[in-house]
Coordinates of C-alpha atoms and ligand atoms in Angstrom, one line a residue:
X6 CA 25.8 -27.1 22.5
X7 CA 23.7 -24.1 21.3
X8 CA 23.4 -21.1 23.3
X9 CA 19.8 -20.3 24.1
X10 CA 18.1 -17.4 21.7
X11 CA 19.1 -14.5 24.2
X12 CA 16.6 -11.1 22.8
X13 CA 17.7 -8.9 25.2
X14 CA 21.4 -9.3 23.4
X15 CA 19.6 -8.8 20.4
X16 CA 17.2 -6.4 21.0
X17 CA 20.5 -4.8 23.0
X18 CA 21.9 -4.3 18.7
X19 CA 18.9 -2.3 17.5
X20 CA 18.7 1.2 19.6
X21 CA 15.9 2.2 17.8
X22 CA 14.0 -0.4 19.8
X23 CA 14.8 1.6 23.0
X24 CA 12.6 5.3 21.7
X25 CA 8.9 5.7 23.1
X26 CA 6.3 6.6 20.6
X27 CA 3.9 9.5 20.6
X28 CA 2.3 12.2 23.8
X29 CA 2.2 9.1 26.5
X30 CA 5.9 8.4 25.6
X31 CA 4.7 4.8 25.1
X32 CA 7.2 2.1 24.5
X33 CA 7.9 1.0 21.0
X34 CA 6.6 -2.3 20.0
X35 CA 7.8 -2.3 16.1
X36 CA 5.3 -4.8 15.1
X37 CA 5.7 -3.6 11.1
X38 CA 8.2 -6.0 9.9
X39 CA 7.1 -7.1 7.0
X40 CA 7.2 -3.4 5.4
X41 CA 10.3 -3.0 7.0
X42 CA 12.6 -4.4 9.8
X43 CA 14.9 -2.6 11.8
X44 CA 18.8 -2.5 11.3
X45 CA 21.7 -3.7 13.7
X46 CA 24.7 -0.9 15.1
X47 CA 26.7 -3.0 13.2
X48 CA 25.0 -2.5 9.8
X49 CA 24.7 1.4 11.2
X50 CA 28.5 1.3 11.6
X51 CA 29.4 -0.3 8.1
X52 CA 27.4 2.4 6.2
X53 CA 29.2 5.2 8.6
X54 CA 32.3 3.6 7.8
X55 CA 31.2 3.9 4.0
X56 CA 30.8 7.4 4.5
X57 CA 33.7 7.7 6.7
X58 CA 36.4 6.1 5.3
X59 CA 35.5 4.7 2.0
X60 CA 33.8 6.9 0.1
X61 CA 35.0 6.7 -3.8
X62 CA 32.4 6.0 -6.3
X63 CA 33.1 2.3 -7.7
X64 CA 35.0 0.6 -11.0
X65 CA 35.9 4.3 -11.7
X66 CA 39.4 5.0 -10.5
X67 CA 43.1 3.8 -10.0
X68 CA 42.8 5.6 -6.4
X69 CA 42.7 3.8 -3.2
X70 CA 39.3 5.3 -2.0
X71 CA 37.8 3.9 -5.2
X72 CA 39.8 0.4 -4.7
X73 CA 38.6 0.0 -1.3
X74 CA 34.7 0.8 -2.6
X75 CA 35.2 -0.9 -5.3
X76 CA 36.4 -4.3 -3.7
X77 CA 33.7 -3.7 -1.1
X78 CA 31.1 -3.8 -3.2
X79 CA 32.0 -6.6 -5.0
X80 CA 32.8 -8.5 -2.1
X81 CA 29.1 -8.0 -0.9
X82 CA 28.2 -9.4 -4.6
X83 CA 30.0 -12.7 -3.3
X84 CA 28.5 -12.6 -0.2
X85 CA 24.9 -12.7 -2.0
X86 CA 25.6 -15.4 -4.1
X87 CA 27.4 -17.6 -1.4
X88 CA 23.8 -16.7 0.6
X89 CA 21.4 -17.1 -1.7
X90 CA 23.7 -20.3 -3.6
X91 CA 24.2 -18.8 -7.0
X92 CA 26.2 -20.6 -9.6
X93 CA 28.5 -17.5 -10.0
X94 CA 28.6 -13.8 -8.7
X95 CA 27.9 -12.3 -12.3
X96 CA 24.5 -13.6 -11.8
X97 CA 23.9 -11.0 -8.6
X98 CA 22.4 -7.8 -9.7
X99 CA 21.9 -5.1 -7.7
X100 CA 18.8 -2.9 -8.1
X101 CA 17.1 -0.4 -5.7
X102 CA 14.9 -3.3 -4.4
X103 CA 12.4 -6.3 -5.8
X104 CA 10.5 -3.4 -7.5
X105 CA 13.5 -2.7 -9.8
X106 CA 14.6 -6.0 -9.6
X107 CA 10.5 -7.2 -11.4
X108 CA 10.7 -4.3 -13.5
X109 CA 13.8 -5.1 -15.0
X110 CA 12.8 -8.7 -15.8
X111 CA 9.6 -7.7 -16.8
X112 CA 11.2 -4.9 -19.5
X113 CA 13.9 -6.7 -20.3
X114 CA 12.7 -10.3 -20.6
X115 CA 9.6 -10.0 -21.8
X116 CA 10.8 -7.9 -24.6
X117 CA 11.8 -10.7 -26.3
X118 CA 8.3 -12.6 -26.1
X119 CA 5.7 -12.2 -28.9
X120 CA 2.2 -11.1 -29.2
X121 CA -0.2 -13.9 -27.7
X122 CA 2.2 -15.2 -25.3
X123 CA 1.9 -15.5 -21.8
X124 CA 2.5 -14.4 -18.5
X125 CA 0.7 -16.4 -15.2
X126 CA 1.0 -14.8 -12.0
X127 CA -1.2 -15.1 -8.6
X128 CA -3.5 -13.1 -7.1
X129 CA -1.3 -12.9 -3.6
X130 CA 1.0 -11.0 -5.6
X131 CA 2.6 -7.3 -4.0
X132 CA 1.8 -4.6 -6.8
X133 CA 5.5 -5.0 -7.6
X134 CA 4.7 -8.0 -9.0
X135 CA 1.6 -7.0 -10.9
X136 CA 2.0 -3.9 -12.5
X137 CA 5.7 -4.5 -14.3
X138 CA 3.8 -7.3 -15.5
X139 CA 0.9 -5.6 -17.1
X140 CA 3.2 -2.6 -18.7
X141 CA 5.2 -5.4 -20.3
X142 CA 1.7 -7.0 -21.3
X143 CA 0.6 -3.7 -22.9
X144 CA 3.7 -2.8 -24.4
X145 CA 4.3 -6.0 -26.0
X146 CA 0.7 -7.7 -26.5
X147 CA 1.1 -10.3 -24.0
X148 CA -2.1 -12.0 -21.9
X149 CA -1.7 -11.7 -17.9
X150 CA -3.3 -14.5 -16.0
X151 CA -3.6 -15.1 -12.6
X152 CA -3.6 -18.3 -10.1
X153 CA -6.7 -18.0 -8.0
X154 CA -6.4 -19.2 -4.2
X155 CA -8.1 -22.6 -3.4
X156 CA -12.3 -21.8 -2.3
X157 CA -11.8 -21.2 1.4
X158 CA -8.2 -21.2 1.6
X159 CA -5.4 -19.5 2.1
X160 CA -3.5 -21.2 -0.5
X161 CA -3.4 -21.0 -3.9
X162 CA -5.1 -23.2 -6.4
X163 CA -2.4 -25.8 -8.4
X164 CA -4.9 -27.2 -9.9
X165 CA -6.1 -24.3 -11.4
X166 CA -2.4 -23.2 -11.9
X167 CA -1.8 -26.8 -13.8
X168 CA -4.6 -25.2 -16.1
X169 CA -3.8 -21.8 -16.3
X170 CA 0.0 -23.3 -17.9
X171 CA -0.1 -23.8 -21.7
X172 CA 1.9 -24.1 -24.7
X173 CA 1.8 -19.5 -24.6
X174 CA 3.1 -19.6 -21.3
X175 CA 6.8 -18.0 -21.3
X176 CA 7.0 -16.2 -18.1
X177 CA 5.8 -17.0 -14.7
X178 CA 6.1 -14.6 -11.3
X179 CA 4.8 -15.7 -7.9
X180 CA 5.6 -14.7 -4.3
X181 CA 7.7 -17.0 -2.5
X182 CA 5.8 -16.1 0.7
X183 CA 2.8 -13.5 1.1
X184 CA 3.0 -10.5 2.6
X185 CA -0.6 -10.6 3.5
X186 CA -1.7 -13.6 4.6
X187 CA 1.7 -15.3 5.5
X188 CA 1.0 -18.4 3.1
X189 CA 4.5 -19.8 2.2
X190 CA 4.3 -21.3 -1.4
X191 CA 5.2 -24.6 -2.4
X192 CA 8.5 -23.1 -4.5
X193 CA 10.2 -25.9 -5.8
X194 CA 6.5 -27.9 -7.4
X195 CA 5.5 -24.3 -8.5
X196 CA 8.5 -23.7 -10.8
X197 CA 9.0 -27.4 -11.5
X198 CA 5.5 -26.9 -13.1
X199 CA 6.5 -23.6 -14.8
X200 CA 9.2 -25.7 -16.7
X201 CA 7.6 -28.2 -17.5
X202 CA 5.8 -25.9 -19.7
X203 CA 8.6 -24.4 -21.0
X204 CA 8.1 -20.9 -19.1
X205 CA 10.9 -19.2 -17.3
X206 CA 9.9 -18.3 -13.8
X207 CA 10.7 -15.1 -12.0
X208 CA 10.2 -16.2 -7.7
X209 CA 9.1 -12.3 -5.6
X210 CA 11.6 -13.3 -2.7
X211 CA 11.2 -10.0 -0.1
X212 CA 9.0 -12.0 2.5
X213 CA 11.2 -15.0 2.9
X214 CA 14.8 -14.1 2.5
X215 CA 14.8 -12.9 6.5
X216 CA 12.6 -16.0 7.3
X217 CA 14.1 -18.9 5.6
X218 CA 17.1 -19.9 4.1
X219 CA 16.9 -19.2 0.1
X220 CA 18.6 -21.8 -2.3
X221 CA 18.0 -20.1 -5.7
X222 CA 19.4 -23.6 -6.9
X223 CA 17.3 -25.9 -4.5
X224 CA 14.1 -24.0 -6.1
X225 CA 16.0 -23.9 -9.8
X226 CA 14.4 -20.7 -10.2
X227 CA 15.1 -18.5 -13.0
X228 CA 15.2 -15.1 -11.2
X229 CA 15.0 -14.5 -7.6
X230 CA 14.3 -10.6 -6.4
X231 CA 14.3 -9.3 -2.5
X232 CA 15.2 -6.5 -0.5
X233 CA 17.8 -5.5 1.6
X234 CA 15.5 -3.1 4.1
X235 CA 13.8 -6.4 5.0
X236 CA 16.9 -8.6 6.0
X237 CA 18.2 -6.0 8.6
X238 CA 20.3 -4.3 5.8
X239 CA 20.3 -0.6 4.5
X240 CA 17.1 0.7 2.3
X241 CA 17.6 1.2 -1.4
X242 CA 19.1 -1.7 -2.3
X243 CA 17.9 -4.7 -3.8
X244 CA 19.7 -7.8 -5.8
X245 CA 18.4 -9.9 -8.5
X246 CA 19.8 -13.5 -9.0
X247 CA 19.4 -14.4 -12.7
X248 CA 19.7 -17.4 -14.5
X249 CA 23.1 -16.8 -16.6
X250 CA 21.8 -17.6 -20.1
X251 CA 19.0 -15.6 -19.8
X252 CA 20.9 -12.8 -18.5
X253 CA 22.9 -12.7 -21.6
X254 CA 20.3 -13.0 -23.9
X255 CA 18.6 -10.0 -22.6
X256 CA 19.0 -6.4 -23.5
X257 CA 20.2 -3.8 -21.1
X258 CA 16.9 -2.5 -18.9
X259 CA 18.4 1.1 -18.2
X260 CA 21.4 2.9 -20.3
X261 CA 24.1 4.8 -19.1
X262 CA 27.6 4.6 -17.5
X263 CA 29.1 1.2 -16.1
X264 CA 26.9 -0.8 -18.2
X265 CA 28.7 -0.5 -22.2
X266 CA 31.9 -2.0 -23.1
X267 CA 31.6 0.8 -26.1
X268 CA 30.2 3.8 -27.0
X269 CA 29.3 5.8 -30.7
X270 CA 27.1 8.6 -30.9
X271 CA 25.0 5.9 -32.9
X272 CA 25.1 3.3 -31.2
X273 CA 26.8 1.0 -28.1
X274 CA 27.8 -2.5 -27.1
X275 CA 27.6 -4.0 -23.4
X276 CA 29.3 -5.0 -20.9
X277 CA 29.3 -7.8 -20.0
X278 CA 27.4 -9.3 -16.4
X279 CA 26.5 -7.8 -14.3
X280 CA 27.2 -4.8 -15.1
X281 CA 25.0 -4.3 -18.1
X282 CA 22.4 -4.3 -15.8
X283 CA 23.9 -1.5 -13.3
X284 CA 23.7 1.7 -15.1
X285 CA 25.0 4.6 -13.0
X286 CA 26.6 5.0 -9.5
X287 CA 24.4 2.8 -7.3
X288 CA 24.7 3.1 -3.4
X289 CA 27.6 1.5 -3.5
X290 CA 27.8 2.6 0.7
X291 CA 24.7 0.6 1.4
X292 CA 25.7 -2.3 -1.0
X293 CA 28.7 -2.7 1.2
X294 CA 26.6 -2.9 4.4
X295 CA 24.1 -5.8 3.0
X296 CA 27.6 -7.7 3.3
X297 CA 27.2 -7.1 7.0
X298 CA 23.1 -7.5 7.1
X299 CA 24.0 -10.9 6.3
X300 CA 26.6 -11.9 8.8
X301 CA 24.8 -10.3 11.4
X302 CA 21.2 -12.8 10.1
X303 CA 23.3 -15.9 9.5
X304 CA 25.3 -15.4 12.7
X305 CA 21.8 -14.8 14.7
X306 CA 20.9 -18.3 12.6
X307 CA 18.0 -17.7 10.1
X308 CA 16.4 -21.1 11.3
X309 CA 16.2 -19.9 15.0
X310 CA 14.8 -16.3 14.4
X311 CA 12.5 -18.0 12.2
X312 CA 11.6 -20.5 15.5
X313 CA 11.7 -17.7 17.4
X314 CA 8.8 -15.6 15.3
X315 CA 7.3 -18.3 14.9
X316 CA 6.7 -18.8 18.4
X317 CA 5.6 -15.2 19.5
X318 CA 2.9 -15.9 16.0
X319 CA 1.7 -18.9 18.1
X320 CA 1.1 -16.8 21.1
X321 CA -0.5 -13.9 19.3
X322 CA -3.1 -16.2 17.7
X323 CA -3.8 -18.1 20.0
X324 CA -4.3 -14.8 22.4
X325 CA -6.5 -13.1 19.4
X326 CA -8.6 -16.0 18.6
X327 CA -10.1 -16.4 22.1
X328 CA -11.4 -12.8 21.0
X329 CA -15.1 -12.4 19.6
X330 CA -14.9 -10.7 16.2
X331 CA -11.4 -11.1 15.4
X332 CA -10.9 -12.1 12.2
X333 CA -8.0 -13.4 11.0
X334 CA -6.6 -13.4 7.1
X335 CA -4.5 -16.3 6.9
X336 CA -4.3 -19.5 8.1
X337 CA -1.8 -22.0 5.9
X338 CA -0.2 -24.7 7.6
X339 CA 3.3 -23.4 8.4
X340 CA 3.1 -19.8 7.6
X341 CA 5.8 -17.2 8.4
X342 CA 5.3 -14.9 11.5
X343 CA 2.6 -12.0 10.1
X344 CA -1.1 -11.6 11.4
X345 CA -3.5 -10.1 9.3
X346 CA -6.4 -9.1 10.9
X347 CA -9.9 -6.9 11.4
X348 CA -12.3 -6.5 14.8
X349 CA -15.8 -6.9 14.3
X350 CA -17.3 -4.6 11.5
X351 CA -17.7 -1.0 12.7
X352 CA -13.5 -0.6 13.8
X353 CA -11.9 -0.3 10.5
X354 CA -8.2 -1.2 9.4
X355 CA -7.1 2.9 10.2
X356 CA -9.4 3.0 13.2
X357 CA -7.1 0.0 15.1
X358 CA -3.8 0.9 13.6
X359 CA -4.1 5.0 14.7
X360 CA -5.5 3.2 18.0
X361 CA -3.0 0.7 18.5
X362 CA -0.1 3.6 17.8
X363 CA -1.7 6.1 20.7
X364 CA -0.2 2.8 22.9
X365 CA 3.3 2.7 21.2
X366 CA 2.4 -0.3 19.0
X367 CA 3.7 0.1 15.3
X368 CA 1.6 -2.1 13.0
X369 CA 0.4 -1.6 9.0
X370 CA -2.8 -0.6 7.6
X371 CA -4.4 -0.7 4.4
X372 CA -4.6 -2.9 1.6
X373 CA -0.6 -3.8 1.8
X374 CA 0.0 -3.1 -1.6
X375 CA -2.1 -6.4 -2.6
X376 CA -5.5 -4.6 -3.8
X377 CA -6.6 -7.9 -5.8
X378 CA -5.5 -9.8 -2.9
X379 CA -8.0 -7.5 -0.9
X380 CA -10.9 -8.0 -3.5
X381 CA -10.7 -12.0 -3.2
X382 CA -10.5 -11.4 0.8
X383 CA -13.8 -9.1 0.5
X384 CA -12.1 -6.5 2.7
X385 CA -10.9 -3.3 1.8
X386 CA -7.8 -3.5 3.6
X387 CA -6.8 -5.2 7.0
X388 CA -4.4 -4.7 10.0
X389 CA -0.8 -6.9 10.4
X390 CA 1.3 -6.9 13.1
X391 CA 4.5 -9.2 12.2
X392 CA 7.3 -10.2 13.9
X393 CA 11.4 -10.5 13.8
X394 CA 14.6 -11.4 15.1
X395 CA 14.3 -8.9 18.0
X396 CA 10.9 -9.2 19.5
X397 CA 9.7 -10.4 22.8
X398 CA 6.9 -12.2 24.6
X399 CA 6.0 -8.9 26.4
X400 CA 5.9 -7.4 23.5
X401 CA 3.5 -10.0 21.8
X402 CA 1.4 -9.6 25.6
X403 CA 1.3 -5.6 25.2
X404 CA -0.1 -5.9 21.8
X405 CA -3.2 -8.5 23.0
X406 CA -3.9 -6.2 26.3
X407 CA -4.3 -2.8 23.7
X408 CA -5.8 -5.6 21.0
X409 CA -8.6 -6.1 24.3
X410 CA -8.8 -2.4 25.0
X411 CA -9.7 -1.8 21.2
X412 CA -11.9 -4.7 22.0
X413 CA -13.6 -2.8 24.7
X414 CA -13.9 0.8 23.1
X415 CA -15.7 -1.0 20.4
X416 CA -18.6 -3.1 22.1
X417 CA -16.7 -6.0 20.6
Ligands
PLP29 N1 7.1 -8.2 -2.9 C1 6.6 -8.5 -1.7 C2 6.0 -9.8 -1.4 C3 6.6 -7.5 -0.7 O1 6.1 -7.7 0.5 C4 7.2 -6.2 -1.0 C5 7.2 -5.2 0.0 O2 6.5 -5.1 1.0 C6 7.7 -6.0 -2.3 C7 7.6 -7.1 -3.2 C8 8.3 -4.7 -2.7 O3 9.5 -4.5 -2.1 P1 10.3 -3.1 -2.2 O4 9.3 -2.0 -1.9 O5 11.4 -3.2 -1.2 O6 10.8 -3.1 -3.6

């Protein structure tokens, strides 16, 4: 028998959760979990243990400190791969986040394309998964194209993504979920389409690692990227799963020590995965604590927090669309917990986010680092609230009441 989903034990891990916000002392409701969610005491107490007890900096001493940080850190890397299913542990690389994780592909990979080839992206994309793109473009005379969404949808266009694939294609980079509208991509027809035409494909994994469970086999992508500061875990720290034989045939994305088997003053060999892609000390602490980030999810169960969000998404909609002039971005069939919203015309994305903050509720504003996103949308930038493991029905019911209050001040 399951135990019921019990929040107040969860919510009971995450002290933060306890602080009031601003002059009225309002309680938190952390409704920005898609830019960031919170982190257990037990991931807390794995990076204070780190610091601690552990401290050594890694594969750089016969001492026991550097042992013990050492074996840490590589433990964590098996802990990825057994998470994510990777075929070995020399295909985890850890980064400073998907940012790093793109812009190493994109440098790297892409490096070995030719002028004329091509890249196909979409235009859900985060920046991160833009911009490495169009340096690499620039740098190396490569075409950037993108898969529009379907007229009136929320969901991208595979037709026009079946069109936009030809003979040039060699690399292409979508979103496995976005962080905008919520819209959770078909992953496994997407990339089966990308081979087919004999492109690699690179899947942006930061909104669903927390959300659903990630087989980089089951999708056979080529490269997966995400971030630990959205699974619970530290901030900083980000892995990349690559596809072995690509791995080796790339060249090293950033030089320095760890990454050579040999140095000359002329000239150096590599070592070999992963390390030729981890040049320099990398936060070796917070590495060992994503080992933790991931008990702490897969002991929660990632299918029940997803239920779980997925339920307090139901209420909040349901709540915001009996509203007049509540618009909201984003309605895919099965699409992860985030709401992304506006209220009428004059109450802009900053108006109801500084608003909604004088009553304790933490939500994002802006454009949400998806400007063309925004352009297709016809908005400058909206308002999401999004949920996680540790939030509650009250909380969903606080954010409607100050949602109807904003409603009022505005002559909605
Ligand atoms: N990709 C998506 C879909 C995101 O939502 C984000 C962050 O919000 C990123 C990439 C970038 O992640 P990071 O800033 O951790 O590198």
């Amino acid at each position: 028998m399951t135990t019921p989903y019990d929040t107040d034990a969860i919510r009971a891990q995450f002290p933060i959760l306890q602080r009031t916000v601003g002059e009225a002392s309002a309680p938190l409701v952390y409704l920005d979990n898609t830019a960031t969610s919170q982190t257990p005491d037990c991931v807390v107490r794995a990076i204070v243990d780190g610091y601690t007890r552990t401290k050594a900096n890694v594969h750089r001493g016969v001492h026991t400190l550097s042992q013990e940080a050492t074996d840490a850190q590589e433990a964590t890397r098996r802990r990825v791969q057994r998470f994510i299913g990777a075929g070995s542990h020399e295909e985890i690389i850890f980064t400073r986040g998907t940012t790093e994780a793109i812009n190493l592909v994109a440098a790297s990979y892409c490096s070995l394309l030719q002028p004329g080839d091509e890249i196909v992206i979409t235009v859900m994309e985060h920046h991160s998964d833009i911009v490495p793109w169009q340096l690499a473009a620039e740098r190396h005379g490569l075409r950037l194209k993108a898969v529009p969404l379907r007229e009136g949808s929320s969901e991208l266009d595979l037709d026009a993504y079946a069109r936009l694939l030809s003979e040039r294609t060699r690399v292409v980079a979508f979103t496995a979920v976005s962080n905008v509208l919520g819209t959770v991509n078909p992953v496994r027809r997407m990339v089966d389409m990308a081979h087919a035409a004999g492109a690699v494909v690179l899947v942006d994994a930061a909104q669903a690692v927390a959300h659903e469970r990630v087989d980089v086999q089951a999708w056979d992508a080529d490269f997966v990227a995400f971030s630990s500061h959205k699974m619970y875990g530290p901030t900083g720290i980000g892995v990349l799963y690559g596809r072995r034989q690509l791995l080796e045939r790339m060249p090293p994305y950033q030089g320095g020590g760890e990454m050579i088997a040999h140095v000359d003053i002329d000239r150096s060999t590599w070592a070999d995965l992963p390390f030729k892609f981890e040049a320099g000390t990398p936060d070796f602490v917070g590495i060992a604590a994503l080992s933790t980030a991931i008990d702490w999810m897969e002991a929660t169960g990632i299918e029940r927090i997803a239920a779980h969000e997925n339920s307090l998404l139901r209420r909040a909609e349901e709540a915001m669309r009996a509203m007049p002039g509540v618009r909201i971005f984003g309605d895919a069939p099965g699409k992860c917990a985030i709401i992304s919203f506006l209220m009428g015309t004059e109450a802009s994305a900053y108006d109801i986010g500084f608003l909604l903050d004088q009553m304790g509720i933490a939500v994002r504003t802006g454009h949400h680092c998806a400007q063309p996103l925004m352009h297709v949308l016809g908005v400058s930038g909206v308002v999401r609230a999004s949920f996680a493991a540790y939030n509650t029905e009250a909380e969903v019911d606080a954010f409607v009441a100050a949602l109807r209050r904003i409603h009022k001040i505005f002559h909605l």
